[in-house]
């Protein structure tokens, strides 16, 4: 079974992001970039399926600038077999990304496509669902357990206040939640081996996809700064302030 995993290059989760002075977006100059954490979980799940003998080949795909090759090489070091970069320096919205992923799905014909549930930069949580609509494949979102059984995949989903298990006919799309697995670290020998694994570079044009955006970001603002705290002289004063000023008791 061939598994396709979509990975996004995003600002590292440890970075405290700065908003550009003109509020047009986030300042990416000299900022550490990494694989989106939910995509790391997606790669890990694919690698575990291969270790169990369920998956025969793992192809990782990223859509983004030339530098996204770094994240693809990381995925190759973690156990993926082959990588595809759809190179674009434009800021693409989710529908454009989903259309490009659909073109890669048509080309690669995977039985299972694994994506993160959400990219931590845009917090869109929609690419997997859009890909589901474009391909017509069954989808299991927010997966905390994935089990392939014959021509089906059982996905346990984290839903409000509980878990739901659904059986999807293959080919299917799964998006990963935080508790699906704990991703491994790449070992040095595997990082070296990954340099020799195949990495194909394609363009949206070559895939016949137009990426014109129907969404425009108007403004990005930093959260309002917190006002300074105060010291109170007694418990009575604290209770009075909690009651009458903060109105929380
Ligand atoms: P989003 O819908 O933007 O929150 O992203 C959800 C998931 O879609 C990510 O975790 C990735 O698996 C996939 N994805 C989004 N953008 C890209 C991209 N540019 N390249 C590859 N995969 C992507």
PDB file of C-alpha atoms and ligand atoms in Angstrom:
ATOM      1  CA  UNK A   1       0.000   0.000   0.000  1.00  0.00           C
ATOM      2  CA  UNK A   2       1.360   3.388  -0.998  1.00  0.00           C
ATOM      3  CA  UNK A   3       0.998   6.174   1.571  1.00  0.00           C
ATOM      4  CA  UNK A   4       1.239   9.849   0.654  1.00  0.00           C
ATOM      5  CA  UNK A   5       2.032  12.281   3.472  1.00  0.00           C
ATOM      6  CA  UNK A   6       1.618  16.046   3.067  1.00  0.00           C
ATOM      7  CA  UNK A   7       4.037  18.135   5.108  1.00  0.00           C
ATOM      8  CA  UNK A   8       4.178  21.896   5.500  1.00  0.00           C
ATOM      9  CA  UNK A   9       7.181  24.096   6.288  1.00  0.00           C
ATOM     10  CA  UNK A  10       6.139  26.486   9.057  1.00  0.00           C
ATOM     11  CA  UNK A  11       7.691  28.792  11.655  1.00  0.00           C
ATOM     12  CA  UNK A  12       9.131  26.550  14.420  1.00  0.00           C
ATOM     13  CA  UNK A  13       6.715  26.187  17.344  1.00  0.00           C
ATOM     14  CA  UNK A  14       9.348  27.549  19.774  1.00  0.00           C
ATOM     15  CA  UNK A  15       9.677  30.870  17.934  1.00  0.00           C
ATOM     16  CA  UNK A  16       7.924  33.912  19.377  1.00  0.00           C
ATOM     17  CA  UNK A  17       6.581  35.415  16.165  1.00  0.00           C
ATOM     18  CA  UNK A  18       6.792  39.128  15.381  1.00  0.00           C
ATOM     19  CA  UNK A  19       4.157  40.875  13.307  1.00  0.00           C
ATOM     20  CA  UNK A  20       5.505  43.120  10.527  1.00  0.00           C
ATOM     21  CA  UNK A  21       5.206  46.855  11.150  1.00  0.00           C
ATOM     22  CA  UNK A  22       2.777  47.263   8.223  1.00  0.00           C
ATOM     23  CA  UNK A  23       0.544  44.459   9.653  1.00  0.00           C
ATOM     24  CA  UNK A  24       0.737  42.591   6.344  1.00  0.00           C
ATOM     25  CA  UNK A  25       1.883  39.368   8.008  1.00  0.00           C
ATOM     26  CA  UNK A  26       4.486  37.737  10.234  1.00  0.00           C
ATOM     27  CA  UNK A  27       8.174  38.645   9.909  1.00  0.00           C
ATOM     28  CA  UNK A  28       9.988  35.558   8.579  1.00  0.00           C
ATOM     29  CA  UNK A  29      13.478  37.111   8.296  1.00  0.00           C
ATOM     30  CA  UNK A  30      16.038  34.950  10.164  1.00  0.00           C
ATOM     31  CA  UNK A  31      13.269  32.883  11.773  1.00  0.00           C
ATOM     32  CA  UNK A  32      13.780  29.149  12.407  1.00  0.00           C
ATOM     33  CA  UNK A  33      11.488  27.077  10.167  1.00  0.00           C
ATOM     34  CA  UNK A  34      10.502  23.439  10.795  1.00  0.00           C
ATOM     35  CA  UNK A  35       8.084  20.755   9.763  1.00  0.00           C
ATOM     36  CA  UNK A  36       4.581  21.479  11.090  1.00  0.00           C
ATOM     37  CA  UNK A  37       4.219  19.342  14.292  1.00  0.00           C
ATOM     38  CA  UNK A  38       0.987  17.646  13.119  1.00  0.00           C
ATOM     39  CA  UNK A  39       2.808  16.710   9.874  1.00  0.00           C
ATOM     40  CA  UNK A  40       5.610  15.103  11.946  1.00  0.00           C
ATOM     41  CA  UNK A  41       2.900  12.957  13.528  1.00  0.00           C
ATOM     42  CA  UNK A  42       1.613  12.114  10.016  1.00  0.00           C
ATOM     43  CA  UNK A  43       5.104  11.012   8.889  1.00  0.00           C
ATOM     44  CA  UNK A  44       5.550   8.947  12.075  1.00  0.00           C
ATOM     45  CA  UNK A  45       2.236   7.167  11.508  1.00  0.00           C
ATOM     46  CA  UNK A  46       3.198   6.314   7.924  1.00  0.00           C
ATOM     47  CA  UNK A  47       6.583   4.996   9.092  1.00  0.00           C
ATOM     48  CA  UNK A  48       4.876   2.819  11.732  1.00  0.00           C
ATOM     49  CA  UNK A  49       2.538   1.429   9.046  1.00  0.00           C
ATOM     50  CA  UNK A  50       5.597   0.561   6.970  1.00  0.00           C
ATOM     51  CA  UNK A  51       7.321  -1.068   9.953  1.00  0.00           C
ATOM     52  CA  UNK A  52       4.186  -3.197  10.505  1.00  0.00           C
ATOM     53  CA  UNK A  53       4.366  -4.318   6.865  1.00  0.00           C
ATOM     54  CA  UNK A  54       1.086  -2.530   6.000  1.00  0.00           C
ATOM     55  CA  UNK A  55       2.615   0.261   3.905  1.00  0.00           C
ATOM     56  CA  UNK A  56       5.042  -0.587   1.115  1.00  0.00           C
ATOM     57  CA  UNK A  57       6.086   2.922   0.083  1.00  0.00           C
ATOM     58  CA  UNK A  58       5.913   6.345   1.728  1.00  0.00           C
ATOM     59  CA  UNK A  59       5.933   9.422  -0.507  1.00  0.00           C
ATOM     60  CA  UNK A  60       6.117  12.832   1.188  1.00  0.00           C
ATOM     61  CA  UNK A  61       4.939  15.981  -0.555  1.00  0.00           C
ATOM     62  CA  UNK A  62       5.327  19.624   0.309  1.00  0.00           C
ATOM     63  CA  UNK A  63       4.099  22.711  -1.474  1.00  0.00           C
ATOM     64  CA  UNK A  64       6.206  25.756  -0.902  1.00  0.00           C
ATOM     65  CA  UNK A  65       9.530  27.486  -1.579  1.00  0.00           C
ATOM     66  CA  UNK A  66      12.793  25.741  -2.557  1.00  0.00           C
ATOM     67  CA  UNK A  67      13.770  25.772   1.132  1.00  0.00           C
ATOM     68  CA  UNK A  68      10.923  23.329   1.915  1.00  0.00           C
ATOM     69  CA  UNK A  69      13.370  20.690   0.632  1.00  0.00           C
ATOM     70  CA  UNK A  70      14.885  20.837   4.164  1.00  0.00           C
ATOM     71  CA  UNK A  71      11.635  19.563   5.698  1.00  0.00           C
ATOM     72  CA  UNK A  72      11.277  16.940   2.966  1.00  0.00           C
ATOM     73  CA  UNK A  73      14.822  15.710   3.725  1.00  0.00           C
ATOM     74  CA  UNK A  74      13.864  15.503   7.411  1.00  0.00           C
ATOM     75  CA  UNK A  75      10.865  13.352   6.480  1.00  0.00           C
ATOM     76  CA  UNK A  76      13.154  11.154   4.341  1.00  0.00           C
ATOM     77  CA  UNK A  77      15.484  10.785   7.343  1.00  0.00           C
ATOM     78  CA  UNK A  78      12.516   9.744   9.478  1.00  0.00           C
ATOM     79  CA  UNK A  79      11.717   6.886   7.088  1.00  0.00           C
ATOM     80  CA  UNK A  80       9.916   8.191   3.978  1.00  0.00           C
ATOM     81  CA  UNK A  81      11.131   6.670   0.706  1.00  0.00           C
ATOM     82  CA  UNK A  82      10.625   9.469  -1.787  1.00  0.00           C
ATOM     83  CA  UNK A  83       9.810  13.177  -1.777  1.00  0.00           C
ATOM     84  CA  UNK A  84       7.974  15.573  -4.078  1.00  0.00           C
ATOM     85  CA  UNK A  85       8.271  19.338  -3.833  1.00  0.00           C
ATOM     86  CA  UNK A  86       5.684  21.407  -5.666  1.00  0.00           C
ATOM     87  CA  UNK A  87       7.696  24.574  -5.818  1.00  0.00           C
ATOM     88  CA  UNK A  88       5.953  27.906  -5.407  1.00  0.00           C
ATOM     89  CA  UNK A  89       7.174  31.093  -3.819  1.00  0.00           C
ATOM     90  CA  UNK A  90       3.633  32.515  -3.639  1.00  0.00           C
ATOM     91  CA  UNK A  91       1.608  32.477  -0.430  1.00  0.00           C
ATOM     92  CA  UNK A  92      -0.981  29.851  -1.348  1.00  0.00           C
ATOM     93  CA  UNK A  93      -4.371  29.524   0.283  1.00  0.00           C
ATOM     94  CA  UNK A  94      -5.772  26.150   1.380  1.00  0.00           C
ATOM     95  CA  UNK A  95      -7.873  25.584  -1.731  1.00  0.00           C
ATOM     96  CA  UNK A  96      -4.840  26.085  -3.985  1.00  0.00           C
ATOM     97  CA  UNK A  97      -2.820  23.689  -1.785  1.00  0.00           C
ATOM     98  CA  UNK A  98      -5.648  21.131  -1.852  1.00  0.00           C
ATOM     99  CA  UNK A  99      -5.887  21.384  -5.670  1.00  0.00           C
ATOM    100  CA  UNK A 100      -2.130  20.811  -5.977  1.00  0.00           C
ATOM    101  CA  UNK A 101      -2.316  17.863  -3.562  1.00  0.00           C
ATOM    102  CA  UNK A 102      -5.191  16.451  -5.639  1.00  0.00           C
ATOM    103  CA  UNK A 103      -2.941  16.627  -8.737  1.00  0.00           C
ATOM    104  CA  UNK A 104      -0.210  14.760  -6.825  1.00  0.00           C
ATOM    105  CA  UNK A 105      -2.781  12.178  -5.652  1.00  0.00           C
ATOM    106  CA  UNK A 106      -3.871  11.660  -9.284  1.00  0.00           C
ATOM    107  CA  UNK A 107      -0.241  11.146 -10.292  1.00  0.00           C
ATOM    108  CA  UNK A 108       0.827   8.918  -7.385  1.00  0.00           C
ATOM    109  CA  UNK A 109      -2.441   6.985  -6.768  1.00  0.00           C
ATOM    110  CA  UNK A 110      -1.845   6.377  -3.024  1.00  0.00           C
ATOM    111  CA  UNK A 111      -4.220   4.189  -1.016  1.00  0.00           C
ATOM    112  CA  UNK A 112      -3.877   6.378   2.059  1.00  0.00           C
ATOM    113  CA  UNK A 113      -3.166  10.107   2.322  1.00  0.00           C
ATOM    114  CA  UNK A 114      -2.117  11.426   5.744  1.00  0.00           C
ATOM    115  CA  UNK A 115      -2.094  15.138   6.581  1.00  0.00           C
ATOM    116  CA  UNK A 116      -1.818  17.100   9.801  1.00  0.00           C
ATOM    117  CA  UNK A 117      -5.136  18.293  11.191  1.00  0.00           C
ATOM    118  CA  UNK A 118      -3.847  21.851  11.184  1.00  0.00           C
ATOM    119  CA  UNK A 119      -0.837  23.943  10.234  1.00  0.00           C
ATOM    120  CA  UNK A 120       0.359  25.916  13.255  1.00  0.00           C
ATOM    121  CA  UNK A 121       1.104  29.048  11.217  1.00  0.00           C
ATOM    122  CA  UNK A 122      -2.276  29.656   9.574  1.00  0.00           C
ATOM    123  CA  UNK A 123      -4.434  27.479  11.903  1.00  0.00           C
ATOM    124  CA  UNK A 124      -6.697  26.771   8.935  1.00  0.00           C
ATOM    125  CA  UNK A 125      -7.665  23.164   9.650  1.00  0.00           C
ATOM    126  CA  UNK A 126      -9.196  22.710   6.200  1.00  0.00           C
ATOM    127  CA  UNK A 127      -6.692  21.334   3.664  1.00  0.00           C
ATOM    128  CA  UNK A 128      -7.435  17.655   4.442  1.00  0.00           C
ATOM    129  CA  UNK A 129     -11.167  18.283   4.269  1.00  0.00           C
ATOM    130  CA  UNK A 130     -10.845  20.169   0.966  1.00  0.00           C
ATOM    131  CA  UNK A 131      -8.715  17.353  -0.460  1.00  0.00           C
ATOM    132  CA  UNK A 132     -11.458  14.955   0.666  1.00  0.00           C
ATOM    133  CA  UNK A 133     -14.011  16.943  -1.309  1.00  0.00           C
ATOM    134  CA  UNK A 134     -11.819  17.245  -4.420  1.00  0.00           C
ATOM    135  CA  UNK A 135     -10.867  13.549  -4.543  1.00  0.00           C
ATOM    136  CA  UNK A 136     -14.180  12.146  -3.311  1.00  0.00           C
ATOM    137  CA  UNK A 137     -12.197   9.920  -0.902  1.00  0.00           C
ATOM    138  CA  UNK A 138     -13.541   9.054   2.539  1.00  0.00           C
ATOM    139  CA  UNK A 139     -11.955  11.097   5.297  1.00  0.00           C
ATOM    140  CA  UNK A 140     -11.208  10.574   8.977  1.00  0.00           C
ATOM    141  CA  UNK A 141     -10.163  13.813  10.639  1.00  0.00           C
ATOM    142  CA  UNK A 142      -8.488  14.371  14.062  1.00  0.00           C
ATOM    143  CA  UNK A 143      -7.237  10.775  14.240  1.00  0.00           C
ATOM    144  CA  UNK A 144      -5.936   9.425  17.553  1.00  0.00           C
ATOM    145  CA  UNK A 145      -5.711   5.819  16.267  1.00  0.00           C
ATOM    146  CA  UNK A 146      -5.336   4.423  12.751  1.00  0.00           C
ATOM    147  CA  UNK A 147      -5.705   0.732  11.909  1.00  0.00           C
ATOM    148  CA  UNK A 148      -5.674  -0.619   8.361  1.00  0.00           C
ATOM    149  CA  UNK A 149      -7.766  -3.775   8.013  1.00  0.00           C
ATOM    150  CA  UNK A 150      -8.048  -5.221   4.489  1.00  0.00           C
ATOM    151  CA  UNK A 151      -9.590  -2.652   2.170  1.00  0.00           C
ATOM    152  CA  UNK A 152     -10.646  -0.400   5.062  1.00  0.00           C
ATOM    153  CA  UNK A 153      -8.967   1.872   7.538  1.00  0.00           C
ATOM    154  CA  UNK A 154     -10.472   2.290  11.007  1.00  0.00           C
ATOM    155  CA  UNK A 155      -9.889   5.760  12.390  1.00  0.00           C
ATOM    156  CA  UNK A 156     -10.566   6.693  16.001  1.00  0.00           C
ATOM    157  CA  UNK A 157     -11.375  10.404  16.113  1.00  0.00           C
ATOM    158  CA  UNK A 158     -11.094  12.860  18.971  1.00  0.00           C
ATOM    159  CA  UNK A 159     -14.482  14.534  19.169  1.00  0.00           C
ATOM    160  CA  UNK A 160     -15.968  16.847  21.780  1.00  0.00           C
ATOM    161  CA  UNK A 161     -16.020  14.945  25.075  1.00  0.00           C
ATOM    162  CA  UNK A 162     -15.123  11.516  23.656  1.00  0.00           C
ATOM    163  CA  UNK A 163     -13.914   9.277  20.862  1.00  0.00           C
ATOM    164  CA  UNK A 164     -15.612   8.118  17.677  1.00  0.00           C
ATOM    165  CA  UNK A 165     -14.368   5.237  15.511  1.00  0.00           C
ATOM    166  CA  UNK A 166     -15.198   5.236  11.806  1.00  0.00           C
ATOM    167  CA  UNK A 167     -14.376   2.689   9.069  1.00  0.00           C
ATOM    168  CA  UNK A 168     -13.275   4.253   5.796  1.00  0.00           C
ATOM    169  CA  UNK A 169     -13.068   2.484   2.446  1.00  0.00           C
ATOM    170  CA  UNK A 170      -9.621   2.839   0.896  1.00  0.00           C
ATOM    171  CA  UNK A 171      -8.382   5.026  -0.718  1.00  0.00           C
ATOM    172  CA  UNK A 172      -8.888   7.405   2.185  1.00  0.00           C
ATOM    173  CA  UNK A 173      -7.674  10.594   3.806  1.00  0.00           C
ATOM    174  CA  UNK A 174      -6.654  10.830   7.446  1.00  0.00           C
ATOM    175  CA  UNK A 175      -5.710  13.954   9.391  1.00  0.00           C
ATOM    176  CA  UNK A 176      -3.675  13.556  12.562  1.00  0.00           C
ATOM    177  CA  UNK A 177      -4.431  14.761  16.078  1.00  0.00           C
ATOM    178  CA  UNK A 178      -1.818  15.304  18.784  1.00  0.00           C
ATOM    179  CA  UNK A 179      -2.304  12.007  20.605  1.00  0.00           C
ATOM    180  CA  UNK A 180      -1.948   9.716  17.567  1.00  0.00           C
ATOM    181  CA  UNK A 181       1.720   8.989  18.306  1.00  0.00           C
ATOM    182  CA  UNK A 182       4.967  10.493  19.546  1.00  0.00           C
ATOM    183  CA  UNK A 183       7.262  11.203  16.587  1.00  0.00           C
ATOM    184  CA  UNK A 184      10.800   9.840  16.689  1.00  0.00           C
ATOM    185  CA  UNK A 185      13.973  11.845  16.125  1.00  0.00           C
ATOM    186  CA  UNK A 186      16.042  11.238  13.003  1.00  0.00           C
ATOM    187  CA  UNK A 187      19.355   9.484  13.673  1.00  0.00           C
ATOM    188  CA  UNK A 188      22.573  10.836  12.164  1.00  0.00           C
ATOM    189  CA  UNK A 189      23.091   7.814   9.851  1.00  0.00           C
ATOM    190  CA  UNK A 190      19.504   8.204   8.603  1.00  0.00           C
ATOM    191  CA  UNK A 191      20.051  11.939   8.004  1.00  0.00           C
ATOM    192  CA  UNK A 192      23.076  11.024   5.874  1.00  0.00           C
ATOM    193  CA  UNK A 193      21.127   8.317   3.985  1.00  0.00           C
ATOM    194  CA  UNK A 194      18.242  10.744   3.355  1.00  0.00           C
ATOM    195  CA  UNK A 195      20.529  12.960   1.263  1.00  0.00           C
ATOM    196  CA  UNK A 196      20.629  10.218  -1.379  1.00  0.00           C
ATOM    197  CA  UNK A 197      16.885   9.484  -1.473  1.00  0.00           C
ATOM    198  CA  UNK A 198      14.939  10.773  -4.533  1.00  0.00           C
ATOM    199  CA  UNK A 199      13.411  14.244  -4.366  1.00  0.00           C
ATOM    200  CA  UNK A 200      11.383  15.348  -7.386  1.00  0.00           C
ATOM    201  CA  UNK A 201      10.664  19.035  -7.967  1.00  0.00           C
ATOM    202  CA  UNK A 202       7.451  19.944  -9.824  1.00  0.00           C
ATOM    203  CA  UNK A 203       5.667  23.223 -10.523  1.00  0.00           C
ATOM    204  CA  UNK A 204       1.955  24.095 -10.310  1.00  0.00           C
ATOM    205  CA  UNK A 205       2.088  24.703 -14.092  1.00  0.00           C
ATOM    206  CA  UNK A 206       3.460  21.214 -14.752  1.00  0.00           C
ATOM    207  CA  UNK A 207       0.570  19.815 -12.687  1.00  0.00           C
ATOM    208  CA  UNK A 208      -1.903  21.952 -14.655  1.00  0.00           C
ATOM    209  CA  UNK A 209      -3.153  23.771 -11.554  1.00  0.00           C
ATOM    210  CA  UNK A 210      -3.798  27.505 -11.321  1.00  0.00           C
ATOM    211  CA  UNK A 211      -3.170  28.853  -7.854  1.00  0.00           C
ATOM    212  CA  UNK A 212      -4.888  32.231  -8.054  1.00  0.00           C
ATOM    213  CA  UNK A 213      -6.123  33.094  -4.603  1.00  0.00           C
ATOM    214  CA  UNK A 214      -9.732  33.854  -3.784  1.00  0.00           C
ATOM    215  CA  UNK A 215      -8.785  34.961  -0.271  1.00  0.00           C
ATOM    216  CA  UNK A 216      -6.781  38.060   0.645  1.00  0.00           C
ATOM    217  CA  UNK A 217      -5.260  38.683   4.073  1.00  0.00           C
ATOM    218  CA  UNK A 218      -6.271  42.196   5.054  1.00  0.00           C
ATOM    219  CA  UNK A 219      -4.425  42.539   8.324  1.00  0.00           C
ATOM    220  CA  UNK A 220      -2.418  40.588  10.902  1.00  0.00           C
ATOM    221  CA  UNK A 221      -2.318  41.981  14.449  1.00  0.00           C
ATOM    222  CA  UNK A 222      -0.328  40.925  17.517  1.00  0.00           C
ATOM    223  CA  UNK A 223      -2.413  40.099  20.620  1.00  0.00           C
ATOM    224  CA  UNK A 224      -3.058  43.113  22.873  1.00  0.00           C
ATOM    225  CA  UNK A 225      -0.319  43.528  25.530  1.00  0.00           C
ATOM    226  CA  UNK A 226      -1.255  42.512  29.085  1.00  0.00           C
ATOM    227  CA  UNK A 227      -1.616  45.333  31.609  1.00  0.00           C
ATOM    228  CA  UNK A 228       0.699  45.253  34.648  1.00  0.00           C
ATOM    229  CA  UNK A 229      -0.436  43.508  37.850  1.00  0.00           C
ATOM    230  CA  UNK A 230      -0.805  45.179  41.268  1.00  0.00           C
ATOM    231  CA  UNK A 231       0.042  44.176  44.843  1.00  0.00           C
ATOM    232  CA  UNK A 232      -2.774  44.103  47.393  1.00  0.00           C
ATOM    233  CA  UNK A 233      -2.248  44.685  51.136  1.00  0.00           C
ATOM    234  CA  UNK A 234      -4.674  42.122  52.529  1.00  0.00           C
ATOM    235  CA  UNK A 235      -6.839  39.132  51.711  1.00  0.00           C
ATOM    236  CA  UNK A 236      -9.893  41.320  52.275  1.00  0.00           C
ATOM    237  CA  UNK A 237      -8.670  43.769  49.633  1.00  0.00           C
ATOM    238  CA  UNK A 238      -7.971  40.849  47.238  1.00  0.00           C
ATOM    239  CA  UNK A 239     -11.478  39.454  47.718  1.00  0.00           C
ATOM    240  CA  UNK A 240     -12.983  42.933  47.265  1.00  0.00           C
ATOM    241  CA  UNK A 241     -11.066  43.437  43.975  1.00  0.00           C
ATOM    242  CA  UNK A 242     -11.906  39.973  42.659  1.00  0.00           C
ATOM    243  CA  UNK A 243     -15.555  40.657  43.416  1.00  0.00           C
ATOM    244  CA  UNK A 244     -15.982  44.270  42.322  1.00  0.00           C
ATOM    245  CA  UNK A 245     -13.203  44.912  39.767  1.00  0.00           C
ATOM    246  CA  UNK A 246     -12.448  41.576  38.100  1.00  0.00           C
ATOM    247  CA  UNK A 247     -15.998  40.355  38.803  1.00  0.00           C
ATOM    248  CA  UNK A 248     -14.809  36.729  38.889  1.00  0.00           C
ATOM    249  CA  UNK A 249     -16.291  35.711  42.274  1.00  0.00           C
TER     250      UNK A 249
HETATM  251  P1  LIG B   1      -4.198  23.651   7.243  1.00  0.00           P
HETATM  252  O1  LIG B   1      -5.505  23.235   6.625  1.00  0.00           O
HETATM  253  O2  LIG B   1      -3.513  24.768   6.507  1.00  0.00           O
HETATM  254  O3  LIG B   1      -4.335  23.963   8.726  1.00  0.00           O
HETATM  255  O4  LIG B   1      -3.185  22.424   7.105  1.00  0.00           O
HETATM  256  C1  LIG B   1      -3.546  21.094   7.440  1.00  0.00           C
HETATM  257  C2  LIG B   1      -2.566  20.112   6.835  1.00  0.00           C
HETATM  258  O5  LIG B   1      -2.591  20.226   5.408  1.00  0.00           O
HETATM  259  C3  LIG B   1      -1.098  20.289   7.214  1.00  0.00           C
HETATM  260  O6  LIG B   1      -0.778  19.697   8.456  1.00  0.00           O
HETATM  261  C4  LIG B   1      -0.416  19.560   6.050  1.00  0.00           C
HETATM  262  O7  LIG B   1      -0.474  18.153   6.222  1.00  0.00           O
HETATM  263  C5  LIG B   1      -1.302  19.946   4.868  1.00  0.00           C
HETATM  264  N1  LIG B   1      -0.771  21.167   4.233  1.00  0.00           N
HETATM  265  C6  LIG B   1      -1.188  22.455   4.376  1.00  0.00           C
HETATM  266  N2  LIG B   1      -0.428  23.286   3.639  1.00  0.00           N
HETATM  267  C7  LIG B   1       0.497  22.504   3.015  1.00  0.00           C
HETATM  268  C8  LIG B   1       1.596  22.767   2.120  1.00  0.00           C
HETATM  269  N3  LIG B   1       1.890  23.994   1.708  1.00  0.00           N
HETATM  270  N4  LIG B   1       2.326  21.705   1.699  1.00  0.00           N
HETATM  271  C9  LIG B   1       2.033  20.441   2.075  1.00  0.00           C
HETATM  272  N5  LIG B   1       1.037  20.147   2.935  1.00  0.00           N
HETATM  273  C10 LIG B   1       0.279  21.153   3.390  1.00  0.00           C
END
